[in-house]
CSV table of C-alpha atoms and ligand atoms in Angstrom, one decimal:
chain,number,residue,atom,x,y,z
A,1,MET,CA,0.1,0.1,-0.2
A,2,ARG,CA,1.4,3.8,-0.9
A,3,VAL,CA,0.0,7.0,-0.6
A,4,ASP,CA,-0.6,8.2,-3.9
A,5,GLY,CA,1.9,10.9,-4.1
A,6,GLU,CA,0.7,13.3,-7.2
A,7,ARG,CA,-2.7,13.7,-5.3
A,8,MET,CA,-0.8,14.4,-2.3
A,9,ARG,CA,1.3,17.2,-4.2
A,10,GLU,CA,-1.9,19.0,-5.9
A,11,ASP,CA,-3.4,19.1,-2.2
A,12,PHE,CA,-0.1,20.4,-0.7
A,13,ASP,CA,0.3,23.1,-3.4
A,14,GLU,CA,-3.8,24.0,-3.1
A,15,LEU,CA,-2.9,24.5,0.9
A,16,ALA,CA,0.6,26.3,0.5
A,17,ARG,CA,-1.7,28.8,-1.5
A,18,ILE,CA,-3.8,29.9,1.5
A,19,GLY,CA,-1.9,32.2,3.3
A,20,ALA,CA,1.2,32.6,0.8
A,21,VAL,CA,3.8,34.9,1.3
A,22,ALA,CA,6.8,35.9,-1.1
A,23,GLY,CA,9.5,33.5,-1.1
A,24,GLY,CA,7.3,30.7,-1.0
A,25,GLY,CA,6.2,30.5,2.3
A,26,VAL,CA,3.0,31.1,4.6
A,27,ASP,CA,2.1,33.4,7.0
A,28,ARG,CA,-0.9,31.9,9.4
A,29,PRO,CA,-0.3,32.7,12.7
A,30,SER,CA,-3.4,31.1,15.1
A,31,PHE,CA,-7.1,32.2,14.4
A,32,GLY,CA,-5.6,34.6,11.3
A,33,ASP,CA,-7.8,34.8,8.6
A,34,ALA,CA,-5.3,32.7,6.8
A,35,HIS,CA,-5.4,30.1,9.6
A,36,LEU,CA,-8.9,29.5,9.3
A,37,ALA,CA,-9.0,29.4,6.1
A,38,ALA,CA,-6.5,26.4,5.9
A,39,ARG,CA,-8.2,24.5,8.4
A,40,GLY,CA,-11.6,25.0,6.5
A,41,TRP,CA,-9.7,23.6,3.4
A,42,PHE,CA,-8.8,21.0,5.1
A,43,LEU,CA,-12.3,20.1,6.6
A,44,ASP,CA,-13.6,20.4,3.4
A,45,ARG,CA,-11.3,18.5,1.2
A,46,ALA,CA,-11.9,15.5,4.0
A,47,ALA,CA,-15.9,15.9,3.8
A,48,ALA,CA,-15.4,15.6,-0.3
A,49,ALA,CA,-13.5,12.2,0.5
A,50,GLY,CA,-16.1,11.3,2.6
A,51,PHE,CA,-14.4,10.8,5.4
A,52,GLU,CA,-16.3,11.9,8.9
A,53,THR,CA,-15.3,15.4,10.1
A,54,ARG,CA,-15.3,16.6,13.8
A,55,VAL,CA,-13.8,20.1,15.6
A,56,ASP,CA,-13.4,19.6,19.2
A,57,ALA,CA,-13.6,22.2,22.1
A,58,ALA,CA,-10.1,22.9,21.8
A,59,GLY,CA,-10.8,23.7,17.9
A,60,ASN,CA,-8.4,20.9,17.0
A,61,HIS,CA,-10.1,20.0,13.1
A,62,SER,CA,-10.2,16.4,12.3
A,63,ALA,CA,-11.0,13.9,9.2
A,64,ARG,CA,-12.1,10.1,10.4
A,65,LEU,CA,-12.0,7.2,9.0
A,66,PRO,CA,-14.4,5.2,12.0
A,67,ALA,CA,-14.1,1.5,12.2
A,68,GLU,CA,-14.0,-1.0,16.0
A,69,GLY,CA,-11.1,-0.1,18.4
A,70,PRO,CA,-8.9,2.4,19.8
A,71,THR,CA,-8.4,5.2,17.1
A,72,LEU,CA,-4.4,6.0,15.9
A,73,LEU,CA,-4.2,10.0,15.5
A,74,LEU,CA,-1.9,11.0,12.8
A,75,GLY,CA,-1.1,14.7,12.4
A,76,SER,CA,0.4,17.8,12.6
A,77,HIS,CA,-0.5,21.9,12.7
A,78,LEU,CA,-1.6,24.3,10.0
A,79,ASP,CA,-1.0,27.0,11.7
A,80,SER,CA,2.8,29.0,11.1
A,81,VAL,CA,4.8,31.2,13.3
A,82,PRO,CA,5.3,34.8,11.4
A,83,ASN,CA,5.9,34.9,7.8
A,84,GLY,CA,7.4,30.8,8.1
A,85,GLY,CA,7.9,28.0,5.6
A,86,ARG,CA,4.9,26.0,4.1
A,87,PHE,CA,6.0,22.6,4.8
A,88,ASP,CA,6.2,23.3,8.7
A,89,GLY,CA,3.3,21.1,10.4
A,90,ALA,CA,1.5,21.2,6.7
A,91,LEU,CA,3.1,18.4,5.4
A,92,GLY,CA,2.3,16.2,8.3
A,93,VAL,CA,-1.6,17.3,8.0
A,94,VAL,CA,-1.4,16.5,4.5
A,95,ALA,CA,0.4,13.3,4.4
A,96,ALA,CA,-2.1,12.2,7.1
A,97,LEU,CA,-4.7,12.7,5.5
A,98,HIS,CA,-3.4,10.6,2.3
A,99,VAL,CA,-2.4,7.8,4.5
A,100,LEU,CA,-6.3,7.8,5.2
A,101,LEU,CA,-6.9,7.9,1.6
A,102,ALA,CA,-4.7,5.0,1.1
A,103,VAL,CA,-6.6,3.0,3.6
A,104,GLN,CA,-9.9,3.5,2.2
A,105,ARG,CA,-8.8,2.8,-0.9
A,106,ASP,CA,-7.6,-0.5,0.0
A,107,GLY,CA,-10.7,-1.1,2.5
A,108,LEU,CA,-8.8,-2.1,5.7
A,109,PRO,CA,-10.9,-1.7,8.6
A,110,LEU,CA,-8.8,0.6,10.9
A,111,ALA,CA,-9.8,3.4,13.5
A,112,LEU,CA,-7.7,6.4,11.8
A,113,GLU,CA,-7.6,10.1,12.4
A,114,ALA,CA,-6.3,12.9,10.8
A,115,ILE,CA,-5.8,15.8,12.9
A,116,ASP,CA,-5.0,19.4,12.7
A,117,PHE,CA,-3.7,20.5,16.0
A,118,THR,CA,-4.6,24.1,17.3
A,119,ASP,CA,-1.8,27.0,17.9
A,120,GLU,CA,0.8,24.6,18.0
A,121,GLU,CA,3.3,27.5,17.2
A,122,GLY,CA,2.6,29.5,19.8
A,123,THR,CA,1.2,32.5,18.4
A,124,LEU,CA,-1.2,32.0,21.8
A,125,VAL,CA,-0.1,29.6,24.1
A,126,GLY,CA,2.1,26.8,21.8
A,127,LEU,CA,0.6,23.3,22.0
A,128,LEU,CA,-2.6,24.6,22.8
A,129,GLY,CA,-5.0,21.8,20.7
A,130,SER,CA,-2.8,18.8,21.4
A,131,GLU,CA,-2.0,20.1,25.0
A,132,ALA,CA,-5.5,20.0,25.7
A,133,LEU,CA,-6.5,16.5,23.6
A,134,ALA,CA,-4.1,14.8,25.5
A,135,GLY,CA,-5.7,16.6,29.0
A,136,VAL,CA,-1.9,18.3,29.9
A,137,LEU,CA,-3.1,21.3,29.8
A,138,ALA,CA,-2.2,23.2,32.5
A,139,PRO,CA,-4.5,26.1,33.7
A,140,GLU,CA,-1.6,28.3,34.8
A,141,THR,CA,-0.6,28.1,31.3
A,142,LEU,CA,-3.8,30.0,29.7
A,143,LEU,CA,-3.5,32.3,33.0
A,144,ALA,CA,0.0,33.3,31.3
A,145,PRO,CA,0.2,32.5,27.8
A,146,ARG,CA,3.3,33.6,25.1
A,147,GLY,CA,0.9,35.8,23.4
A,148,GLY,CA,-0.6,37.3,26.4
A,149,ARG,CA,-4.0,37.0,28.0
A,150,ASP,CA,-5.6,39.6,25.8
A,151,GLY,CA,-4.5,37.8,22.7
A,152,LEU,CA,-5.5,34.3,24.0
A,153,LEU,CA,-9.0,35.8,24.6
A,154,ALA,CA,-9.6,37.5,21.4
A,155,GLY,CA,-8.2,34.1,19.4
A,156,LEU,CA,-10.7,32.3,21.3
A,157,GLU,CA,-13.5,34.3,20.4
A,158,ARG,CA,-12.7,34.3,16.7
A,159,ALA,CA,-12.5,30.8,16.6
A,160,GLY,CA,-15.8,30.0,18.3
A,161,LEU,CA,-14.0,28.6,21.5
A,162,ARG,CA,-14.5,29.2,25.1
A,163,GLU,CA,-11.6,29.0,27.7
A,164,ALA,CA,-13.7,27.4,30.1
A,165,GLU,CA,-14.7,24.6,27.8
A,166,LEU,CA,-11.1,23.9,26.3
A,167,ALA,CA,-10.2,21.1,28.2
A,168,SER,CA,-13.2,18.8,27.6
A,169,ALA,CA,-11.0,18.0,24.6
A,170,ARG,CA,-9.4,15.4,26.2
A,171,ARG,CA,-10.0,12.2,25.0
A,172,ASP,CA,-9.3,9.2,27.1
A,173,PRO,CA,-6.3,7.8,27.1
A,174,GLU,CA,-7.9,4.1,26.4
A,175,SER,CA,-9.6,5.4,23.3
A,176,LEU,CA,-6.0,6.3,21.4
A,177,ALA,CA,-4.4,3.5,19.8
A,178,GLY,CA,-1.6,5.7,19.7
A,179,TYR,CA,-0.2,8.8,17.8
A,180,LEU,CA,2.4,9.3,14.7
A,181,GLU,CA,3.4,13.1,13.2
A,182,LEU,CA,5.6,13.4,10.2
A,183,HIS,CA,7.4,16.5,9.8
A,184,ILE,CA,10.6,18.5,8.4
A,185,GLU,CA,13.7,18.1,10.6
A,186,GLN,CA,14.0,21.7,10.1
A,187,GLY,CA,17.5,21.3,11.1
A,188,PRO,CA,20.5,20.5,8.7
A,189,VAL,CA,21.5,16.4,10.0
A,190,LEU,CA,19.2,14.4,7.8
A,191,GLU,CA,20.7,16.2,4.8
A,192,ARG,CA,24.6,16.6,5.7
A,193,ALA,CA,24.2,12.7,6.6
A,194,GLY,CA,22.5,11.9,3.5
A,195,VAL,CA,19.8,9.9,5.0
A,196,GLN,CA,16.1,9.9,4.0
A,197,ILE,CA,14.0,9.3,7.2
A,198,GLY,CA,14.8,10.4,10.8
A,199,VAL,CA,13.4,8.6,13.3
A,200,VAL,CA,12.8,10.9,16.1
A,201,THR,CA,13.9,9.8,19.8
A,202,ALA,CA,13.3,12.7,21.4
A,203,ILE,CA,12.4,16.3,22.0
A,204,VAL,CA,14.0,19.2,23.8
A,205,GLY,CA,12.6,21.0,27.1
A,206,ALA,CA,11.8,24.6,26.6
A,207,ARG,CA,11.1,27.5,28.8
A,208,SER,CA,9.8,30.6,27.4
A,209,PHE,CA,9.8,34.1,29.7
A,210,ALA,CA,8.6,37.8,29.3
A,211,LEU,CA,10.4,40.1,30.6
A,212,VAL,CA,10.1,44.1,30.9
A,213,PHE,CA,12.5,46.4,31.6
A,214,ARG,CA,10.7,49.8,33.1
A,215,GLY,CA,13.6,52.9,32.8
A,216,ALA,CA,12.4,56.3,32.3
A,217,ALA,CA,11.6,57.7,29.1
A,218,GLY,CA,13.2,61.2,28.3
A,219,HIS,CA,14.9,63.8,25.6
A,220,ALA,CA,17.1,62.1,23.6
A,221,GLY,CA,18.9,65.2,22.4
A,222,THR,CA,19.0,67.3,26.4
A,223,THR,CA,19.3,64.0,28.7
A,224,PRO,CA,23.0,64.1,29.1
A,225,MET,CA,24.2,60.3,29.0
A,226,ASP,CA,25.2,59.8,32.1
A,227,ALA,CA,21.5,60.8,33.5
A,228,ARG,CA,19.5,58.4,31.9
A,229,ARG,CA,18.1,55.6,32.7
A,230,ASP,CA,17.3,53.7,29.2
A,231,ALA,CA,15.4,50.5,28.8
A,232,GLY,CA,16.5,49.7,25.6
A,233,LEU,CA,20.4,49.5,26.6
A,234,ALA,CA,19.6,47.5,29.5
A,235,ALA,CA,17.3,44.9,27.4
A,236,ALA,CA,19.8,45.2,24.4
A,237,SER,CA,22.8,43.8,27.2
A,238,PHE,CA,21.0,41.7,28.7
A,239,ASP,CA,20.7,40.1,25.1
A,240,VAL,CA,24.1,40.1,24.7
A,241,ALA,CA,25.1,38.5,28.1
A,242,VAL,CA,22.1,35.8,27.1
A,243,HIS,CA,24.3,34.6,24.3
A,244,GLU,CA,27.5,35.1,26.1
A,245,ILE,CA,26.3,32.6,28.5
A,246,VAL,CA,24.7,30.2,26.8
A,247,THR,CA,27.7,29.6,24.1
A,248,ARG,CA,30.2,29.5,26.8
A,249,ASP,CA,28.5,28.0,29.7
A,250,PHE,CA,25.8,25.4,28.2
A,251,PRO,CA,27.1,23.5,25.2
A,252,GLY,CA,24.4,21.8,23.0
A,253,CYS,CA,21.6,24.6,24.1
A,254,VAL,CA,20.2,27.2,23.2
A,255,ALA,CA,18.8,30.6,23.8
A,256,THR,CA,16.8,33.5,21.9
A,257,ILE,CA,15.3,37.0,22.2
A,258,GLY,CA,13.1,36.5,19.5
A,259,ASP,CA,11.2,40.1,19.9
A,260,LEU,CA,12.5,43.5,21.4
A,261,ALA,CA,9.9,46.3,21.7
A,262,LEU,CA,10.9,49.6,23.0
A,263,GLU,CA,8.0,52.1,23.8
A,264,PRO,CA,7.5,54.8,23.1
A,265,GLY,CA,9.7,54.1,19.9
A,266,ALA,CA,10.5,57.3,18.6
A,267,TYR,CA,14.1,58.8,17.0
A,268,ASN,CA,13.7,61.3,20.0
A,269,VAL,CA,13.1,59.6,23.1
A,270,ILE,CA,15.0,57.1,25.4
A,271,PRO,CA,13.3,54.2,25.9
A,272,GLY,CA,11.0,53.8,28.9
A,273,THR,CA,10.0,50.6,28.5
A,274,ALA,CA,11.4,47.3,26.4
A,275,ARG,CA,10.1,44.2,26.4
A,276,VAL,CA,11.4,41.4,26.1
A,277,ALA,CA,10.7,37.9,24.5
A,278,LEU,CA,13.5,35.1,25.9
A,279,GLU,CA,13.3,31.6,25.0
A,280,PHE,CA,16.2,28.6,25.8
A,281,ARG,CA,15.7,24.8,25.1
A,282,SER,CA,17.7,21.9,26.5
A,283,ARG,CA,17.5,18.0,26.2
A,284,ASP,CA,18.6,17.8,29.8
A,285,GLY,CA,15.8,19.3,32.2
A,286,ASP,CA,18.8,20.0,34.8
A,287,ALA,CA,20.6,22.4,32.3
A,288,LEU,CA,17.5,24.0,32.1
A,289,GLU,CA,16.9,24.7,35.3
A,290,ARG,CA,20.4,26.2,35.3
A,291,ILE,CA,20.3,28.0,32.3
A,292,GLU,CA,17.3,29.5,33.9
A,293,GLN,CA,18.8,30.5,36.9
A,294,ALA,CA,22.1,31.8,35.0
A,295,LEU,CA,19.7,34.3,32.5
A,296,LEU,CA,17.4,35.8,34.6
A,297,GLY,CA,20.7,36.8,37.0
A,298,ALA,CA,21.7,37.9,34.1
A,299,ALA,CA,19.0,39.9,33.4
A,300,ARG,CA,18.6,41.5,36.7
A,301,SER,CA,22.1,42.2,36.7
A,302,ALA,CA,21.6,44.2,33.2
A,303,ALA,CA,18.3,46.3,35.2
A,304,ASP,CA,20.5,47.2,38.1
A,305,ARG,CA,24.0,48.5,35.9
A,306,GLY,CA,21.2,50.7,34.2
A,307,GLY,CA,19.1,51.6,37.0
A,308,VAL,CA,16.0,50.4,35.6
A,309,GLU,CA,13.1,48.0,37.1
A,310,LEU,CA,13.0,44.4,36.1
A,311,GLU,CA,9.7,42.3,35.6
A,312,VAL,CA,9.7,38.4,34.9
A,313,GLU,CA,7.0,36.2,34.0
A,314,PRO,CA,7.0,32.8,33.2
A,315,VAL,CA,5.4,32.0,30.1
A,316,GLY,CA,5.8,28.7,28.6
A,317,ARG,CA,7.1,25.6,30.6
A,318,TRP,CA,7.8,22.2,28.3
A,319,GLU,CA,10.0,19.5,29.4
A,320,PRO,CA,12.1,17.6,27.6
A,321,THR,CA,9.9,14.1,26.2
A,322,SER,CA,11.6,10.8,24.8
A,323,PHE,CA,9.5,8.9,22.5
A,324,ASP,CA,8.3,5.0,22.8
A,325,PRO,CA,11.1,3.0,22.1
A,326,GLY,CA,8.9,0.6,20.2
A,327,VAL,CA,7.3,3.2,18.0
A,328,CYS,CA,11.1,3.6,17.0
A,329,ASP,CA,11.2,0.8,16.0
A,330,LEU,CA,8.0,0.3,14.1
A,331,VAL,CA,9.1,3.8,12.0
A,332,GLU,CA,12.8,2.6,11.6
A,333,ALA,CA,11.3,-0.9,10.1
A,334,ALA,CA,8.8,1.0,7.9
A,335,ALA,CA,11.6,3.3,6.5
A,336,ALA,CA,13.4,0.1,5.6
A,337,GLU,CA,10.5,-2.2,4.5
A,338,LEU,CA,10.6,1.0,1.6
A,339,GLY,CA,14.2,0.5,0.9
A,340,LEU,CA,15.1,3.8,2.7
A,341,THR,CA,17.9,4.7,5.0
A,342,SER,CA,16.9,5.9,8.3
A,343,MET,CA,19.0,7.6,11.2
A,344,ARG,CA,17.8,8.3,14.6
A,345,LEU,CA,18.0,11.8,15.7
A,346,PRO,CA,16.6,14.1,18.7
A,347,SER,CA,14.4,17.2,17.5
A,348,GLY,CA,15.6,20.9,19.0
A,349,ALA,CA,12.2,21.6,18.1
A,350,GLY,CA,8.8,21.5,19.4
A,351,HIS,CA,6.1,19.1,18.5
A,352,ASP,CA,2.4,18.1,18.7
A,353,ALA,CA,3.7,14.8,19.3
A,354,GLN,CA,5.5,15.7,22.5
A,355,ALA,CA,1.9,16.2,24.3
A,356,LEU,CA,0.5,13.0,22.8
A,357,ALA,CA,3.7,10.9,24.3
A,358,ALA,CA,2.3,11.6,27.8
A,359,VAL,CA,-0.5,9.7,27.4
A,360,THR,CA,-0.3,7.3,24.3
A,361,ARG,CA,2.3,5.6,22.4
A,362,ALA,CA,3.6,8.4,20.4
A,363,GLY,CA,6.5,8.5,17.6
A,364,MET,CA,8.0,11.0,14.7
A,365,ILE,CA,9.4,10.6,11.3
A,366,PHE,CA,11.4,13.4,10.2
A,367,VAL,CA,12.6,14.2,6.1
A,368,PRO,CA,15.2,16.2,5.6
A,369,SER,CA,15.1,19.9,5.1
A,370,ILE,CA,16.7,21.6,2.5
A,371,ALA,CA,20.5,23.5,3.8
A,372,GLY,CA,18.0,22.7,7.4
A,373,LEU,CA,16.1,25.7,7.0
A,374,SER,CA,12.6,26.6,9.1
A,375,HIS,CA,10.7,29.0,9.8
A,376,ALA,CA,11.2,30.9,6.9
A,377,PRO,CA,9.9,31.4,3.8
A,378,GLY,CA,12.7,29.7,2.2
A,379,GLU,CA,11.9,26.5,3.9
A,380,SER,CA,12.0,23.2,1.9
A,381,THR,CA,12.0,19.7,1.2
A,382,ALA,CA,12.1,17.7,-1.8
A,383,TRP,CA,8.7,16.1,-3.0
A,384,GLU,CA,10.1,12.6,-3.1
A,385,ASP,CA,10.9,13.0,0.2
A,386,CYS,CA,8.1,14.2,1.3
A,387,VAL,CA,6.3,11.1,-0.2
A,388,ASN,CA,8.7,9.0,1.3
A,389,GLY,CA,8.2,10.2,4.7
A,390,ALA,CA,4.4,10.1,3.9
A,391,ASN,CA,4.8,6.3,3.2
A,392,VAL,CA,6.9,5.6,6.3
A,393,LEU,CA,4.5,7.2,8.5
A,394,LEU,CA,2.0,4.8,6.5
A,395,GLY,CA,3.6,1.6,6.8
A,396,ALA,CA,4.8,2.7,10.5
A,397,ALA,CA,0.3,3.5,11.5
A,398,LEU,CA,-0.5,-0.5,10.1
A,399,ALA,CA,2.2,-1.9,11.8
A,400,LEU,CA,1.1,0.3,15.0
A,401,ALA,CA,-2.9,-0.2,14.2
A,402,ARG,CA,-2.4,-4.0,14.2
A,403,ARG,CA,-0.3,-3.9,17.9
B,1,LIG,C1,7.5,25.0,16.9
B,1,LIG,O1,8.2,24.7,15.6
B,1,LIG,C2,8.6,25.5,17.9
B,1,LIG,O2,9.9,24.7,18.2
B,1,LIG,O3,9.0,26.4,18.6
B,2,LIG,MN1,5.9,22.5,12.8
B,3,LIG,MN1,7.2,25.7,13.7
């Protein structure tokens, strides 16, 4: 049994036109017009193929092939980072749909569900739909989301969702046969090794913090350099310290200030406020704790040196995840069966699979990213690799559903 690679490409290309931006990418942040349109496209395509469709209380969109017994979920996400790539998430959703189509053509009685999870990327919260479905969405996560409370509430309203009902998207783990996700690697490992399929063993843990440096706005022409409380200067020196500390003291870990906004924001006004989005990741939970101590200490030092105040709010915490060794073996066997080369590797990117791994047998398949580029419009993967990945997903799904 194989997926129809030609039809899958037509679907993938049609989807990539929704929210398309220059350079081949898409801009589909959670619950924006393009994201909602992409989700609508998915449900229409699923209904046209004769699948049952379903939207749950967390807004997860599903196409279902019903049969006796627990359901095997196959999925990913259709939201994107701002100005992102067209493969991140979308490949996994389209491939899942085509696995269902292949099984439907064959007439196999398997309970399968292709699912597009809500807000994987964290425009609002991060892993919102998958954590809700797994029943691991913590109430405090909703109180301090990455995109801010107002952004979350406005987004939920746009999508017709209610905060109080999100948790009711939880599925009984007994109703699940497992979860598999195909995704682009988003890094250079497979391409450099010349290997076709990645068997994902683990996912890094990550923590995010919203920091605010508060100084004093003032006249940029008349205030002497030694009489300023420049919040922008404190934030910029913190950014440099983050890079230096993690490079020097935490090899193999990463930290990023992905947003830095100065207020009021004018050529002739000393910044009174600087808002900073800090995120760091490691495969080692203890290292995450030590990075947090070191970086928040550096933020306090930068604030003290600049004579400014500092506010720190934790806005996201994901523990490192290891995937089920038995599922890794199945993925590896499915690749070998197709005559494809494979290797095991951990993921530096977060994925819906990490939420599902807490409650069911879960695993992931990676395909090579050209030049390792992702979260940018130029993100790309050779189409042959995408089809290979979808066929490994199919083979692993058949094996997992039978176990
Ligand atoms: C999701 O793509 C993430 O790793 O941030
Ligand atoms: Mn993704
Ligand atoms: Mn992503």
